[in-house]
Tab-separated table of C-alpha atoms and ligand atoms in Angstrom:
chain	number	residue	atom	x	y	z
A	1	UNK	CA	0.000	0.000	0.000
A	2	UNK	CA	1.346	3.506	-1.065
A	3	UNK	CA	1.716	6.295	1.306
A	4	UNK	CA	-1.715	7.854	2.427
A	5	UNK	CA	-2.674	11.546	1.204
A	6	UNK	CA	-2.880	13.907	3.383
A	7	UNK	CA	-4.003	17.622	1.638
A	8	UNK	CA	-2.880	20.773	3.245
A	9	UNK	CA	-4.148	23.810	1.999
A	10	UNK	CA	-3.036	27.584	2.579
A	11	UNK	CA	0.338	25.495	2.557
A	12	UNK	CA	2.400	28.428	0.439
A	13	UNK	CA	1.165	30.751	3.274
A	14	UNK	CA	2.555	31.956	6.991
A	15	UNK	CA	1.347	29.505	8.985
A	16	UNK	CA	0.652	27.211	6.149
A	17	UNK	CA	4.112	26.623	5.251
A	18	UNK	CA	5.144	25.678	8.928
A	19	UNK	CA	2.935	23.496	8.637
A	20	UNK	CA	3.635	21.354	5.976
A	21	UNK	CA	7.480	21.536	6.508
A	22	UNK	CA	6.642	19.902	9.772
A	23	UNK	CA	4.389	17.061	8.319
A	24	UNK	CA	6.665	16.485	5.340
A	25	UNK	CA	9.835	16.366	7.953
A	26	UNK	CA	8.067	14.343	10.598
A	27	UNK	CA	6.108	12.415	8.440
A	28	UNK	CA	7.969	10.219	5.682
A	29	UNK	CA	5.026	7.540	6.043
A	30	UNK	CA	2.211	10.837	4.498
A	31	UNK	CA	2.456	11.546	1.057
A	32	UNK	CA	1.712	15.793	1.742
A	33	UNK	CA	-0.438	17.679	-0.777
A	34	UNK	CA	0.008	21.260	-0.755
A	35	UNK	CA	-3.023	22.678	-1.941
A	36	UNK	CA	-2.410	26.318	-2.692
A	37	UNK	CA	-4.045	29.066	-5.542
A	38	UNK	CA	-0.829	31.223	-4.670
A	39	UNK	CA	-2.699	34.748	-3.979
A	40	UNK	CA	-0.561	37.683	-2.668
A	41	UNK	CA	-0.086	36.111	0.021
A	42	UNK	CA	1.081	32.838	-1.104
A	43	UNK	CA	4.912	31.934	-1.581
A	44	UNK	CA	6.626	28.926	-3.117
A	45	UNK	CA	9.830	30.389	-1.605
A	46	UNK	CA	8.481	29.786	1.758
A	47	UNK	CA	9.104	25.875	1.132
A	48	UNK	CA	12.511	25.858	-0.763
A	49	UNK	CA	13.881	23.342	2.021
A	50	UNK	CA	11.242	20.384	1.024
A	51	UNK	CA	10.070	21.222	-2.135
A	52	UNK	CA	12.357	18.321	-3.917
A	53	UNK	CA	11.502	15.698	-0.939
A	54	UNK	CA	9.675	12.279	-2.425
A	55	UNK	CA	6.571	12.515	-0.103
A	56	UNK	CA	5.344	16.367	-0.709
A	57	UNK	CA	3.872	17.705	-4.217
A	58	UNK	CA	2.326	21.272	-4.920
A	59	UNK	CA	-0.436	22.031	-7.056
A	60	UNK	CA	-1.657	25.136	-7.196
A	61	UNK	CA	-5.611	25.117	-7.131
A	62	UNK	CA	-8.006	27.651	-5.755
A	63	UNK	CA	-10.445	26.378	-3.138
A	64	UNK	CA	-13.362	27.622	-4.712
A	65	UNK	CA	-12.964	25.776	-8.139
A	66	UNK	CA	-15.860	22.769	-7.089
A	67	UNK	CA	-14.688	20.944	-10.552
A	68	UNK	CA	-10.896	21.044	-9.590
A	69	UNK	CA	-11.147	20.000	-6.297
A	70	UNK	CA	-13.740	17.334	-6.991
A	71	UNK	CA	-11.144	15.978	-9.759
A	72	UNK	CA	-8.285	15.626	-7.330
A	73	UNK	CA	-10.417	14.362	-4.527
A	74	UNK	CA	-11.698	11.571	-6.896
A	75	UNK	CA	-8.655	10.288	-8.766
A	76	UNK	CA	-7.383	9.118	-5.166
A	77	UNK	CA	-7.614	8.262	-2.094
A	78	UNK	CA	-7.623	11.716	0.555
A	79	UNK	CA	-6.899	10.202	3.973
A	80	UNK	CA	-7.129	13.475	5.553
A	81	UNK	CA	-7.176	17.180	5.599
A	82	UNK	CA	-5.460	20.457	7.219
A	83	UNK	CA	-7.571	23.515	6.192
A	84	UNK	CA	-5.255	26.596	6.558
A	85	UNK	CA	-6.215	28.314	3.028
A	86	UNK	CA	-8.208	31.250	3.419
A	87	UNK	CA	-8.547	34.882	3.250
A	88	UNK	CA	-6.494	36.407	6.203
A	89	UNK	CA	-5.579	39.959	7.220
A	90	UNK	CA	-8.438	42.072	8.735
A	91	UNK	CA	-7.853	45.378	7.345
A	92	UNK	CA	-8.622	43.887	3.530
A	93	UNK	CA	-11.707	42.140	4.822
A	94	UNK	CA	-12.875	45.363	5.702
A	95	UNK	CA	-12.446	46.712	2.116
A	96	UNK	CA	-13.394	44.216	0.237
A	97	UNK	CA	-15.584	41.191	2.630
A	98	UNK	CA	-16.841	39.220	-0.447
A	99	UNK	CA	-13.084	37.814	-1.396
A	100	UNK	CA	-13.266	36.774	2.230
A	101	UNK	CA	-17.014	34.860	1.828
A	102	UNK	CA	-15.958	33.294	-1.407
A	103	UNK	CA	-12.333	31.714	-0.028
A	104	UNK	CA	-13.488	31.253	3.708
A	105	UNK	CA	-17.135	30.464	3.427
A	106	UNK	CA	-17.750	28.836	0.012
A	107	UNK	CA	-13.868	27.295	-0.263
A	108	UNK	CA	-14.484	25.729	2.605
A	109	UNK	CA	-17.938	24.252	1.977
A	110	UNK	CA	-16.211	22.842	-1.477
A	111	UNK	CA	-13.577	20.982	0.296
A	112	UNK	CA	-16.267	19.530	2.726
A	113	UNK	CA	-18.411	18.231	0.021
A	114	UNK	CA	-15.386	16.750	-1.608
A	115	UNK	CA	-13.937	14.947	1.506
A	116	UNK	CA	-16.920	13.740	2.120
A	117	UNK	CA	-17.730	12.308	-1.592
A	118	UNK	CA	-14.945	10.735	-1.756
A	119	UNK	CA	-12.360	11.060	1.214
A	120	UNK	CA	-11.532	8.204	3.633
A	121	UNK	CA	-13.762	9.386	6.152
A	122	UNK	CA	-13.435	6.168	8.262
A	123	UNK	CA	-9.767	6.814	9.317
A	124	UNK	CA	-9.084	10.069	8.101
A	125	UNK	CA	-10.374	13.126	9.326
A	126	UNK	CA	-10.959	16.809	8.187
A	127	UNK	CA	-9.245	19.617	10.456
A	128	UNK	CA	-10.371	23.263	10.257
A	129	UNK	CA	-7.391	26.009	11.357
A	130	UNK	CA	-9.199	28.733	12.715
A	131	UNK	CA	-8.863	31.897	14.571
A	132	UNK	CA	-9.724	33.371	18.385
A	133	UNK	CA	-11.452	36.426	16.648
A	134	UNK	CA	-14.863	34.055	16.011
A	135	UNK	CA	-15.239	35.371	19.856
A	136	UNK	CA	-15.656	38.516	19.305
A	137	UNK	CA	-13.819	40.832	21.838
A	138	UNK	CA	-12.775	40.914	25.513
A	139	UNK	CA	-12.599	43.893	27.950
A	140	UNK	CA	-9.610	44.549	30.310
A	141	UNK	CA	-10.391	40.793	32.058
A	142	UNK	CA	-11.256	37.170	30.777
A	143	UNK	CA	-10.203	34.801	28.198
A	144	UNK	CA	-11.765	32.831	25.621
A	145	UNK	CA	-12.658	29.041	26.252
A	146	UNK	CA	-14.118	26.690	23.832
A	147	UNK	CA	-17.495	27.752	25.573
A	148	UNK	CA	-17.518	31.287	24.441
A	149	UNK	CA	-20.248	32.317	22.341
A	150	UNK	CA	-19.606	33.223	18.705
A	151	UNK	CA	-19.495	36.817	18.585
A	152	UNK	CA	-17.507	38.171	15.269
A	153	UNK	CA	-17.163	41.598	14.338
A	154	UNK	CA	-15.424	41.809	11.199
A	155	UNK	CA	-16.414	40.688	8.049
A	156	UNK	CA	-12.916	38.191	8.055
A	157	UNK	CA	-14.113	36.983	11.823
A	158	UNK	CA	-17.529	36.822	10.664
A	159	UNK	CA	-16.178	34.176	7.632
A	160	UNK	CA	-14.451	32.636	9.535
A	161	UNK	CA	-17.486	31.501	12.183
A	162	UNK	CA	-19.062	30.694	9.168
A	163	UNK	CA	-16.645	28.016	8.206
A	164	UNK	CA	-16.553	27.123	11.456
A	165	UNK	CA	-20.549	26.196	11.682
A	166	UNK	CA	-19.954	24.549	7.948
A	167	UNK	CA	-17.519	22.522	9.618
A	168	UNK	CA	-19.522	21.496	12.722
A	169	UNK	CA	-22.638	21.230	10.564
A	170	UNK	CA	-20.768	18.621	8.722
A	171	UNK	CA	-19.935	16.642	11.769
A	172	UNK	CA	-23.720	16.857	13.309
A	173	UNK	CA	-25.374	15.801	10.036
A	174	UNK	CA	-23.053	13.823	8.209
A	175	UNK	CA	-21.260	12.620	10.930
A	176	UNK	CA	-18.002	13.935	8.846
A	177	UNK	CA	-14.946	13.321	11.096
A	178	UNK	CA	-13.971	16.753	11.771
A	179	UNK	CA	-11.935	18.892	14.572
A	180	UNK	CA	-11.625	22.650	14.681
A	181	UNK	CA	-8.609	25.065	16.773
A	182	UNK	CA	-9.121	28.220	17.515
A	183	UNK	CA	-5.762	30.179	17.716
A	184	UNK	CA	-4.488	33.414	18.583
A	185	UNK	CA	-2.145	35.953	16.914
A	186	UNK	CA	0.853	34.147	15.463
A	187	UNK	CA	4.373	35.628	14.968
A	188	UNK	CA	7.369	34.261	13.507
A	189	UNK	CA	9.217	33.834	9.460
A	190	UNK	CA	7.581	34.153	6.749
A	191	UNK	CA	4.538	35.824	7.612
A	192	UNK	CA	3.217	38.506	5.146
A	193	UNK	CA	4.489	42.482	6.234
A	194	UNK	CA	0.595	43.459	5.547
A	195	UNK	CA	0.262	42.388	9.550
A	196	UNK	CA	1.891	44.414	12.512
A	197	UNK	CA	5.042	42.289	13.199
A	198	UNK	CA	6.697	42.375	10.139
A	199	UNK	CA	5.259	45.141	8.225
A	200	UNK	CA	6.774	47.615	11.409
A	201	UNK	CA	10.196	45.664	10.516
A	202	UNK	CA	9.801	46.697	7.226
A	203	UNK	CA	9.105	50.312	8.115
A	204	UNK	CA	12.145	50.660	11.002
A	205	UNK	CA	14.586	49.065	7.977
A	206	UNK	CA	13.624	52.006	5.536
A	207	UNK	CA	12.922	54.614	7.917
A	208	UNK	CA	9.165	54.531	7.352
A	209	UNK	CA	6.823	55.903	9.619
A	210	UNK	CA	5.225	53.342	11.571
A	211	UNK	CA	1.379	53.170	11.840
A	212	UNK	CA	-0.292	52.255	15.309
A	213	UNK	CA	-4.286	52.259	14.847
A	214	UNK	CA	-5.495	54.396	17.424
A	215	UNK	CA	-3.574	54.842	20.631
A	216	UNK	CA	-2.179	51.090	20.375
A	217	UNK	CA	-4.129	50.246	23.305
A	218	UNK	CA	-5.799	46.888	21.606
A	219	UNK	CA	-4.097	43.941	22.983
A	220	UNK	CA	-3.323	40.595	21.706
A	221	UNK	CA	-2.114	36.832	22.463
A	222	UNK	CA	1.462	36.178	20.714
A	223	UNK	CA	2.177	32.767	20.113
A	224	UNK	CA	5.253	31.508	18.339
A	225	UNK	CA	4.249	30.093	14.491
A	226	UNK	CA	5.963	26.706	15.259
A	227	UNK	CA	4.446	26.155	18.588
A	228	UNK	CA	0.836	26.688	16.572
A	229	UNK	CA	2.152	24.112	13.805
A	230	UNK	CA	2.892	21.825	16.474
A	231	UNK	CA	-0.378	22.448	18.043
A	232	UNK	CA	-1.873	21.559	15.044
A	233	UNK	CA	0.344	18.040	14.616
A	234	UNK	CA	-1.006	16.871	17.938
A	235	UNK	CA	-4.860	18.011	17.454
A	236	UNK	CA	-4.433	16.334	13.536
A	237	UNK	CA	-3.084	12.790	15.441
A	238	UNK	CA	-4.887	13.055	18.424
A	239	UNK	CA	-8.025	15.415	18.742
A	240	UNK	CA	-11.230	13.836	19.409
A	241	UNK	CA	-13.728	14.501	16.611
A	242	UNK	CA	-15.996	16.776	16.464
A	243	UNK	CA	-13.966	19.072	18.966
A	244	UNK	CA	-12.823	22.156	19.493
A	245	UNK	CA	-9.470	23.462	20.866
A	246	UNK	CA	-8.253	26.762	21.724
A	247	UNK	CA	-4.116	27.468	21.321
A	248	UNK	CA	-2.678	30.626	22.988
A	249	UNK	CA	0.465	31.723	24.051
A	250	UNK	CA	-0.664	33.374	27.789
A	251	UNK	CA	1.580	36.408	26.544
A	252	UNK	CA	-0.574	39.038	26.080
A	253	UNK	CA	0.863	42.455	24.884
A	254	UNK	CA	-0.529	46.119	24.417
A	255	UNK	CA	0.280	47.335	20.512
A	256	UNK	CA	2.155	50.078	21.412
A	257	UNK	CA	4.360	48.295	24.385
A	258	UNK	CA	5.335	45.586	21.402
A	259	UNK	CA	5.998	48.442	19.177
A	260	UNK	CA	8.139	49.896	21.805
A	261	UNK	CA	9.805	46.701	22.263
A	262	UNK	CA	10.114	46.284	18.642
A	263	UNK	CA	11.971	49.171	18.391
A	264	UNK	CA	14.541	48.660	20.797
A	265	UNK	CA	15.324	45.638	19.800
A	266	UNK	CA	15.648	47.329	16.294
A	267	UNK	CA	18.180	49.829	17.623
A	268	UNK	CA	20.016	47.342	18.790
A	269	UNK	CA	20.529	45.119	15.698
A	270	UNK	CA	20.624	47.883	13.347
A	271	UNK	CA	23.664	49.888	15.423
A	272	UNK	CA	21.216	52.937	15.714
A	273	UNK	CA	20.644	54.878	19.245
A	274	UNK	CA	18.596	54.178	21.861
A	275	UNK	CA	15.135	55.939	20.690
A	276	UNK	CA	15.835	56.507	17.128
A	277	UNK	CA	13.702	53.822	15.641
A	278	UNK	CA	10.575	54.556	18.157
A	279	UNK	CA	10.630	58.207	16.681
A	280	UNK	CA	8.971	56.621	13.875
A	281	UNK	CA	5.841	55.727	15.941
A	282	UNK	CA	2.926	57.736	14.206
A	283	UNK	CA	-0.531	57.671	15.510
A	284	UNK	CA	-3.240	56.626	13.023
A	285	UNK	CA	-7.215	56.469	12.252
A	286	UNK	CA	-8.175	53.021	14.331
A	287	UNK	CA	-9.217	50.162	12.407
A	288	UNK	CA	-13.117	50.420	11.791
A	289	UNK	CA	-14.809	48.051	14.402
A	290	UNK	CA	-11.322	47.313	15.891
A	291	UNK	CA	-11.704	44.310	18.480
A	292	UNK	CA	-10.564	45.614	21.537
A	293	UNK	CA	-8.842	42.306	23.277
A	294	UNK	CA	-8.318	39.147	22.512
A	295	UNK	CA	-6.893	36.324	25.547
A	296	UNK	CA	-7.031	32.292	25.037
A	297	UNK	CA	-7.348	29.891	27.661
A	298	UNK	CA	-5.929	27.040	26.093
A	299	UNK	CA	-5.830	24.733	29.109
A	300	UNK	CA	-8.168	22.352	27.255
A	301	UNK	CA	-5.418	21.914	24.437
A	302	UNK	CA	-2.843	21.488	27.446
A	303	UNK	CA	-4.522	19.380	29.832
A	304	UNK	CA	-5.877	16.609	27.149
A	305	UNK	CA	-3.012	16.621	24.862
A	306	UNK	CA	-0.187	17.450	26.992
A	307	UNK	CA	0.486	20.505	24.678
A	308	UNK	CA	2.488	23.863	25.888
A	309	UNK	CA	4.287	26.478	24.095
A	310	UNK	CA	8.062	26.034	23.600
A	311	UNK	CA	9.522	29.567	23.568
A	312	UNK	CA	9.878	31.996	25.994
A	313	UNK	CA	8.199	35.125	24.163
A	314	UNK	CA	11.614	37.353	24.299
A	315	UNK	CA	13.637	34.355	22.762
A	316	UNK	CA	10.980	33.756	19.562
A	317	UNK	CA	10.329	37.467	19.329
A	318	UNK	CA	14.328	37.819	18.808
A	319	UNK	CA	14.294	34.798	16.783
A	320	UNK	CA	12.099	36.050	14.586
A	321	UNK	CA	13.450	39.841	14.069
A	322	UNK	CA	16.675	37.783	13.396
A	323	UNK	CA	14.718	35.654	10.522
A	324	UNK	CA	13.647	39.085	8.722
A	325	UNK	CA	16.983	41.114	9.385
A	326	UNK	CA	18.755	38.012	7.519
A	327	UNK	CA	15.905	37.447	4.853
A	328	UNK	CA	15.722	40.772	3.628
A	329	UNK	CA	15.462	39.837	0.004
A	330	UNK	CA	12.572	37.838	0.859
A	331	UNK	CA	11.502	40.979	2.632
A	332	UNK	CA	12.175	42.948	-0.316
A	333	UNK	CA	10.527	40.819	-2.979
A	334	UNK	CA	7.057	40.283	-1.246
A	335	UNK	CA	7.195	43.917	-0.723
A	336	UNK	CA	7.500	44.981	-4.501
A	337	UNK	CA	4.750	45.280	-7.166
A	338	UNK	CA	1.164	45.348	-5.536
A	339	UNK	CA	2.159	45.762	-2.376
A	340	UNK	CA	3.165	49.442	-2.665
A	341	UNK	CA	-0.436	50.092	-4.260
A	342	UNK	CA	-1.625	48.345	-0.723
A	343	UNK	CA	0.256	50.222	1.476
A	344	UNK	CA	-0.687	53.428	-0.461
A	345	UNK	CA	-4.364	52.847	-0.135
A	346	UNK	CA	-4.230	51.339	3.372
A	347	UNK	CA	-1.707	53.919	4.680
A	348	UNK	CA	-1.781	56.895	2.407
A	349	UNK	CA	-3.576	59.797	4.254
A	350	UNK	CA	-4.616	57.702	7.262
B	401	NAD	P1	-1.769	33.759	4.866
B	401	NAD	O1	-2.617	34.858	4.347
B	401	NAD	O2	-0.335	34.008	5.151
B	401	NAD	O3	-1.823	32.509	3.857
B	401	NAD	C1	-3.001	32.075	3.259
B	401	NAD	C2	-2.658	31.072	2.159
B	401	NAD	O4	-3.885	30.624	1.568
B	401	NAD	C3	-1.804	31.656	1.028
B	401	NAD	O5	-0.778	30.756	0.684
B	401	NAD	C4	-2.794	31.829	-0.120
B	401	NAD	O6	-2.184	31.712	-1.385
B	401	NAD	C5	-3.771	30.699	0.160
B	401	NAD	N1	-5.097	30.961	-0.420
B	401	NAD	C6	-5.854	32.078	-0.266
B	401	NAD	N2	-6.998	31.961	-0.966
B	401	NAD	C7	-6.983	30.729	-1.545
B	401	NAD	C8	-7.885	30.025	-2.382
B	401	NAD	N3	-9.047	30.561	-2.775
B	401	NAD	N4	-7.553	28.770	-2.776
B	401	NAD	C9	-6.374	28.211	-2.392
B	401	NAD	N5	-5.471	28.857	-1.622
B	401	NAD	C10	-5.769	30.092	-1.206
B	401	NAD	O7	-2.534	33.224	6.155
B	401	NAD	P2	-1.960	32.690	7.541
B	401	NAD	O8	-1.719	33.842	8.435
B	401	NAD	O9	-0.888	31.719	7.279
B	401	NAD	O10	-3.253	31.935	8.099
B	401	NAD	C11	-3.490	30.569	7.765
B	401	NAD	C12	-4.775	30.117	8.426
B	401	NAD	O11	-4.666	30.245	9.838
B	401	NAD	C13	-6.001	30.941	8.029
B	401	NAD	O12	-7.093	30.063	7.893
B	401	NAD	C14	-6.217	31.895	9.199
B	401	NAD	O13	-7.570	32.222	9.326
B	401	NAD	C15	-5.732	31.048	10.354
B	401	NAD	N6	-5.177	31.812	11.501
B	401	NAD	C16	-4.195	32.740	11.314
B	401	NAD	C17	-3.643	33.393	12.437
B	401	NAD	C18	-2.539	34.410	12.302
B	401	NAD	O14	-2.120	34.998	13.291
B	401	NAD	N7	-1.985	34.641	11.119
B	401	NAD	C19	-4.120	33.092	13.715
B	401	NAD	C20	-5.144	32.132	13.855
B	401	NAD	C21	-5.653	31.495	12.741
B	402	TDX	O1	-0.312	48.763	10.652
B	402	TDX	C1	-0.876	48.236	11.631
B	402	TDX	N1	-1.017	48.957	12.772
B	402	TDX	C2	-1.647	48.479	13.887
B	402	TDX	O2	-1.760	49.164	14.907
B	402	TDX	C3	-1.396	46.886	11.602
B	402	TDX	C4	-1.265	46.045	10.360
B	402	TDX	C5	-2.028	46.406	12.723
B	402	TDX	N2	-2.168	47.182	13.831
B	402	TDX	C6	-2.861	46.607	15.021
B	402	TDX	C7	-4.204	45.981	14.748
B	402	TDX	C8	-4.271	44.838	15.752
B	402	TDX	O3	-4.759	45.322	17.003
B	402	TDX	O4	-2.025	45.538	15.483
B	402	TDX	C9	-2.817	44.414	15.922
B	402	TDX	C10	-2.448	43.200	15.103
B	402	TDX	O5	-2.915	43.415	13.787
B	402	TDX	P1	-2.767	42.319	12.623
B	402	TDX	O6	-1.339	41.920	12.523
B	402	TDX	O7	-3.449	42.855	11.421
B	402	TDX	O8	-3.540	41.069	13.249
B	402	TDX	P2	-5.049	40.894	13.793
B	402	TDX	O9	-5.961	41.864	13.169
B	402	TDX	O10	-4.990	40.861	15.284
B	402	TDX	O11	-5.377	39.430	13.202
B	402	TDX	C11	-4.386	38.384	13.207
B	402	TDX	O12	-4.590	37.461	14.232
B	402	TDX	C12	-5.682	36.576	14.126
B	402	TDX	C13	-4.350	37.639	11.869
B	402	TDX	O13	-4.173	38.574	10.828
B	402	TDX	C14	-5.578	36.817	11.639
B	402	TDX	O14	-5.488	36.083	10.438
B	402	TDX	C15	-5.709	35.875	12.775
B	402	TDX	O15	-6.870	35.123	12.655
């Protein structure tokens, strides 16, 4: 018997890429399909390092072609799934929410009619990656458990608790193996400098103004990319179905005191003084509907599958600042062509 398939989709992106260089590592015995359409945010140089190894294979395919997935799902046999593709970054959902229905929402709902036509539902299983911000928001106090009521205020967070309730609806009437995680905001390489990490890298290295939405009092959970791609391992292996599971770092930071920290950091790699880089901190017009707080209590995750995160925040953080101060051609190239028409018309007269 060959190796059994195991799809991963979004697998070109941040998280996605992690992802399947951990399964194709870790994994000889899984054949890995990446399943990618290679938007923006998508990156074949993200997976240089297993790209010629004999159990992973790319093809690039968007999610919401019904005829192309159903072809691939029929000529063989999908054990499983990891569901990472999808529409990602806030600020775009806000401009334009109907990119973010058709990947999330209707993507979604064609890969779950095609695992279940013809996937190997009796071992296999089908594993949504999903986000905290299907919560909603916190105040000052609290976290978000696996009980939390749905509550999304964006149009991305509000397509991504509908793929969520595809995903469960799937379970409850087709009795579809399935398993959903619900993680907080991830930071590490790779990840595209549209979100705060890596686009205020990108702005300290070329002296660019760097924009906090409102007065960078919003907090959020930081976990380490690899420590969510490891989450995701263990929940893919040994989840129950039909299940949910939070992931969270516990490291919850203020904007502006990780822009701070940023900074100095900065200084101190780049040989500049102490302050110069935080002189670049410019207050902008908040993010419309901006979710105040987001917190995880991921003790579920921890006390059923024995799961913690591995890095101390300061040692990933400086990890990862490392990652983009050597990989500044990657840096570079992501950040040419359409990206200066985003910036323009996110940024431009904020
Ligand atoms: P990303 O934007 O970096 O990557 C998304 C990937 O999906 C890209 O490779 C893109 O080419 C691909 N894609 C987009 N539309 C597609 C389509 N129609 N068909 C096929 N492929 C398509 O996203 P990310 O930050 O790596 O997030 C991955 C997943 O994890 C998403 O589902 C996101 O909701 C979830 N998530 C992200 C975070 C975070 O902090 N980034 C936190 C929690 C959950
Ligand atoms: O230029 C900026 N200035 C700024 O102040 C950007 C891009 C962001 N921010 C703020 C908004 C948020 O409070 O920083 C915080 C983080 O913003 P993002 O990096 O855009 O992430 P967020 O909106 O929190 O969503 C992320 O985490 C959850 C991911 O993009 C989602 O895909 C994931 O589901």
């Amino acid at each position: 018997m060959g190796k059994k398939n195991i799809i991963i989709t979004g697998g070109a992106g941040f998280i996605g890429s992690h992802v399947v260089r951990r399964f194709v590592k870790n994994h000889p015995d899984l054949h890995i399909i990446n399943v990618d359409a290679l938007t923006y945010a998508g990156n074949l140089e993200n997976l240089k390092d297993v790209e010629q190894a004999n159990n992973y294979e790319f093809l690039r395919i968007d999610i919401t072609d019904k005829a192309a997935i159903e072809s691939l799902f029929s000529s063989r046999t999908i054990h499983g799934v990891i569901h990472l593709a999808a529409e990602s970054h806030v600020d775009r959902s806000i401009t334009n929410p109907i990119d973010f229905v058709m990947t999330n929402v209707v993507g979604t709902v064609v890969l779950l009619n095609a695992y279940k036509a013809y996937g190997d539902t009796e071992n296999g299983r089908f594993y949504h990656v999903s986000t905290d911000e299907v919560y909603g928001t916190l105040g000052e106090d609290g976290k978000f458990t696996e009980e939390t009521p749905y509550d999304p205020n964006s149009p991305y967070s509000a397509s991504k608790a509908s793929s969520d309730h595809f995903v469960r609806a799937y379970h409850e009437t087709y009795k579809l193996p399935v398993v959903i995680s619900n993680c907080s905001n991830n930071y590490g390489s790779h990840q595209f400098p549209e979100k705060l990490i890596p686009l205020m890298i990108h702005n300290i290295t070329h002296n660019k103004p760097l924009p906090v939405y409102g007065k960078g009092e919003n907090v959020r959970d930081w976990l380490w990319v690899e420590d969510h791609a490891r989450a995701i391992e263990t929940i893919y292996f040994e989840g129950r179905n039909g299940e949910t599971y939070n992931i969270g770092g516990n490291n919850e930071w203020k904007n502006i005191d990780l822009v701070h920290k940023l900074c100095e950091i900065m200084d101190r790699k780049l040989d500049r003084n102490a302050g110069d880089s935080a002189k670049l901190i410019t207050y902008v017009t908040d993010r419309k509907g901006h979710d105040f707080r987001y917190a995880i209590d991921a003790s579920k995750l921890e006390n059923e599958l024995k799961w913690s995160p591995s890095v101390a925040f300061d040692q990933g953080f400086e990890k990862t600042i490392d990652w983009y101060l050597e990989n500044t051609e990657w840096l570079e190239r992501v950040t040419s062509g359409a990206y200066s028409d985003y910036y323009e018309a996110m940024y431009t007269s904020r």
